[in-house]
């Protein structure tokens, strides 16, 4: 009879362990599902962040492209300004030469007029 009681105890312990085991298995599955959902959520957030970073990268690349275009335009304008400055300097030099020539011609005219006045005065005396 003690063997039978022992078998019943063992049998009842076995059923209790199987029940505990099944409960733990259910908890494990639920935990894995929860972890899976969290992992999927984290992956979705990561994908969204990556997408946002890619969009920001595209915006930055666009701005850099515009900046480089503006720099090239500035360099072109600088070259044109330098050419214009050279042209202005050349024109100023020519203008100064013309002014000097005009002053020289003015002095020559005054000398001729003075000479003419002297000749007229002599002719009047004769």
PDB file of C-alpha atoms in Angstrom, residues 4-103:
ATOM      1  CA  UNK A   4       0.700   2.604  -4.257  1.00  0.00           C
ATOM      2  CA  UNK A   5       0.653   5.775  -2.165  1.00  0.00           C
ATOM      3  CA  UNK A   6       4.140   6.581  -3.338  1.00  0.00           C
ATOM      4  CA  UNK A   7       3.051   6.005  -6.985  1.00  0.00           C
ATOM      5  CA  UNK A   8       0.040   8.273  -6.476  1.00  0.00           C
ATOM      6  CA  UNK A   9       2.282  10.950  -4.984  1.00  0.00           C
ATOM      7  CA  UNK A  10       4.701  10.602  -7.856  1.00  0.00           C
ATOM      8  CA  UNK A  11       1.797  10.677 -10.344  1.00  0.00           C
ATOM      9  CA  UNK A  12       0.333  13.792  -8.725  1.00  0.00           C
ATOM     10  CA  UNK A  13       3.785  15.448  -8.660  1.00  0.00           C
ATOM     11  CA  UNK A  14       4.188  14.561 -12.348  1.00  0.00           C
ATOM     12  CA  UNK A  15       0.805  16.165 -13.219  1.00  0.00           C
ATOM     13  CA  UNK A  16       1.704  19.272 -11.169  1.00  0.00           C
ATOM     14  CA  UNK A  17       5.090  19.532 -12.926  1.00  0.00           C
ATOM     15  CA  UNK A  18       3.447  19.082 -16.335  1.00  0.00           C
ATOM     16  CA  UNK A  19       0.946  21.817 -15.479  1.00  0.00           C
ATOM     17  CA  UNK A  20       3.728  24.107 -14.260  1.00  0.00           C
ATOM     18  CA  UNK A  21       5.711  23.275 -17.389  1.00  0.00           C
ATOM     19  CA  UNK A  22       2.729  24.113 -19.614  1.00  0.00           C
ATOM     20  CA  UNK A  23       2.172  27.400 -17.769  1.00  0.00           C
ATOM     21  CA  UNK A  24       5.839  28.294 -18.173  1.00  0.00           C
ATOM     22  CA  UNK A  25       5.614  27.414 -21.875  1.00  0.00           C
ATOM     23  CA  UNK A  26       2.600  29.738 -22.265  1.00  0.00           C
ATOM     24  CA  UNK A  27       4.466  32.505 -20.406  1.00  0.00           C
ATOM     25  CA  UNK A  28       7.534  31.936 -22.619  1.00  0.00           C
ATOM     26  CA  UNK A  29       5.452  32.171 -25.786  1.00  0.00           C
ATOM     27  CA  UNK A  30       3.780  35.355 -24.499  1.00  0.00           C
ATOM     28  CA  UNK A  31       7.164  36.805 -23.549  1.00  0.00           C
ATOM     29  CA  UNK A  32       8.617  35.931 -26.957  1.00  0.00           C
ATOM     30  CA  UNK A  33       5.593  37.514 -28.637  1.00  0.00           C
ATOM     31  CA  UNK A  34       6.015  40.657 -26.528  1.00  0.00           C
ATOM     32  CA  UNK A  35       9.726  40.788 -27.329  1.00  0.00           C
ATOM     33  CA  UNK A  36       8.922  40.228 -31.012  1.00  0.00           C
ATOM     34  CA  UNK A  37       6.424  43.108 -30.994  1.00  0.00           C
ATOM     35  CA  UNK A  38       8.956  45.352 -29.245  1.00  0.00           C
ATOM     36  CA  UNK A  39      11.624  44.305 -31.724  1.00  0.00           C
ATOM     37  CA  UNK A  40       9.292  45.001 -34.669  1.00  0.00           C
ATOM     38  CA  UNK A  41       8.391  48.380 -33.154  1.00  0.00           C
ATOM     39  CA  UNK A  42      12.066  49.202 -32.635  1.00  0.00           C
ATOM     40  CA  UNK A  43      12.815  48.175 -36.230  1.00  0.00           C
ATOM     41  CA  UNK A  44       9.972  50.366 -37.503  1.00  0.00           C
ATOM     42  CA  UNK A  45      11.283  53.313 -35.484  1.00  0.00           C
ATOM     43  CA  UNK A  46      14.759  52.629 -36.812  1.00  0.00           C
ATOM     44  CA  UNK A  47      13.440  52.484 -40.379  1.00  0.00           C
ATOM     45  CA  UNK A  48      11.581  55.772 -39.874  1.00  0.00           C
ATOM     46  CA  UNK A  49      14.691  57.375 -38.400  1.00  0.00           C
ATOM     47  CA  UNK A  50      16.772  56.087 -41.303  1.00  0.00           C
ATOM     48  CA  UNK A  51      14.218  57.432 -43.766  1.00  0.00           C
ATOM     49  CA  UNK A  52      14.199  60.813 -42.030  1.00  0.00           C
ATOM     50  CA  UNK A  53      18.005  60.879 -42.029  1.00  0.00           C
ATOM     51  CA  UNK A  54      18.010  60.033 -45.739  1.00  0.00           C
ATOM     52  CA  UNK A  55      15.576  62.883 -46.411  1.00  0.00           C
ATOM     53  CA  UNK A  56      17.733  65.265 -44.361  1.00  0.00           C
ATOM     54  CA  UNK A  57      20.785  64.026 -46.261  1.00  0.00           C
ATOM     55  CA  UNK A  58      19.012  64.741 -49.557  1.00  0.00           C
ATOM     56  CA  UNK A  59      18.150  68.255 -48.345  1.00  0.00           C
ATOM     57  CA  UNK A  60      21.756  68.845 -47.240  1.00  0.00           C
ATOM     58  CA  UNK A  61      23.098  67.563 -50.583  1.00  0.00           C
ATOM     59  CA  UNK A  62      20.694  69.909 -52.381  1.00  0.00           C
ATOM     60  CA  UNK A  63      21.834  72.857 -50.274  1.00  0.00           C
ATOM     61  CA  UNK A  64      25.499  71.982 -50.879  1.00  0.00           C
ATOM     62  CA  UNK A  65      24.799  71.838 -54.597  1.00  0.00           C
ATOM     63  CA  UNK A  66      23.188  75.284 -54.460  1.00  0.00           C
ATOM     64  CA  UNK A  67      26.108  76.609 -52.404  1.00  0.00           C
ATOM     65  CA  UNK A  68      28.636  75.271 -54.917  1.00  0.00           C
ATOM     66  CA  UNK A  69      26.653  76.796 -57.792  1.00  0.00           C
ATOM     67  CA  UNK A  70      26.607  80.138 -55.949  1.00  0.00           C
ATOM     68  CA  UNK A  71      30.380  79.905 -55.402  1.00  0.00           C
ATOM     69  CA  UNK A  72      30.945  79.222 -59.110  1.00  0.00           C
ATOM     70  CA  UNK A  73      28.727  82.189 -60.014  1.00  0.00           C
ATOM     71  CA  UNK A  74      30.630  84.371 -57.520  1.00  0.00           C
ATOM     72  CA  UNK A  75      33.938  83.299 -59.081  1.00  0.00           C
ATOM     73  CA  UNK A  76      32.587  84.139 -62.563  1.00  0.00           C
ATOM     74  CA  UNK A  77      31.419  87.537 -61.362  1.00  0.00           C
ATOM     75  CA  UNK A  78      34.825  88.138 -59.759  1.00  0.00           C
ATOM     76  CA  UNK A  79      36.523  87.401 -63.118  1.00  0.00           C
ATOM     77  CA  UNK A  80      34.110  89.757 -64.912  1.00  0.00           C
ATOM     78  CA  UNK A  81      34.700  92.432 -62.254  1.00  0.00           C
ATOM     79  CA  UNK A  82      38.463  92.073 -62.667  1.00  0.00           C
ATOM     80  CA  UNK A  83      38.080  92.436 -66.454  1.00  0.00           C
ATOM     81  CA  UNK A  84      35.871  95.498 -65.941  1.00  0.00           C
ATOM     82  CA  UNK A  85      38.416  96.984 -63.540  1.00  0.00           C
ATOM     83  CA  UNK A  86      41.172  96.495 -66.104  1.00  0.00           C
ATOM     84  CA  UNK A  87      39.005  98.096 -68.780  1.00  0.00           C
ATOM     85  CA  UNK A  88      38.188 101.022 -66.477  1.00  0.00           C
ATOM     86  CA  UNK A  89      41.873 101.491 -65.689  1.00  0.00           C
ATOM     87  CA  UNK A  90      42.724 101.467 -69.409  1.00  0.00           C
ATOM     88  CA  UNK A  91      39.941 103.961 -70.199  1.00  0.00           C
ATOM     89  CA  UNK A  92      41.069 106.197 -67.315  1.00  0.00           C
ATOM     90  CA  UNK A  93      44.639 106.127 -68.645  1.00  0.00           C
ATOM     91  CA  UNK A  94      43.416 107.055 -72.144  1.00  0.00           C
ATOM     92  CA  UNK A  95      41.257 109.827 -70.685  1.00  0.00           C
ATOM     93  CA  UNK A  96      44.266 111.196 -68.807  1.00  0.00           C
ATOM     94  CA  UNK A  97      46.282 111.095 -72.049  1.00  0.00           C
ATOM     95  CA  UNK A  98      43.506 112.962 -73.881  1.00  0.00           C
ATOM     96  CA  UNK A  99      43.379 115.549 -71.080  1.00  0.00           C
ATOM     97  CA  UNK A 100      47.154 115.959 -71.289  1.00  0.00           C
ATOM     98  CA  UNK A 101      46.918 116.262 -75.092  1.00  0.00           C
ATOM     99  CA  UNK A 102      44.071 118.768 -74.751  1.00  0.00           C
ATOM    100  CA  UNK A 103      46.118 120.826 -72.282  1.00  0.00           C
TER     101      UNK A 103
END
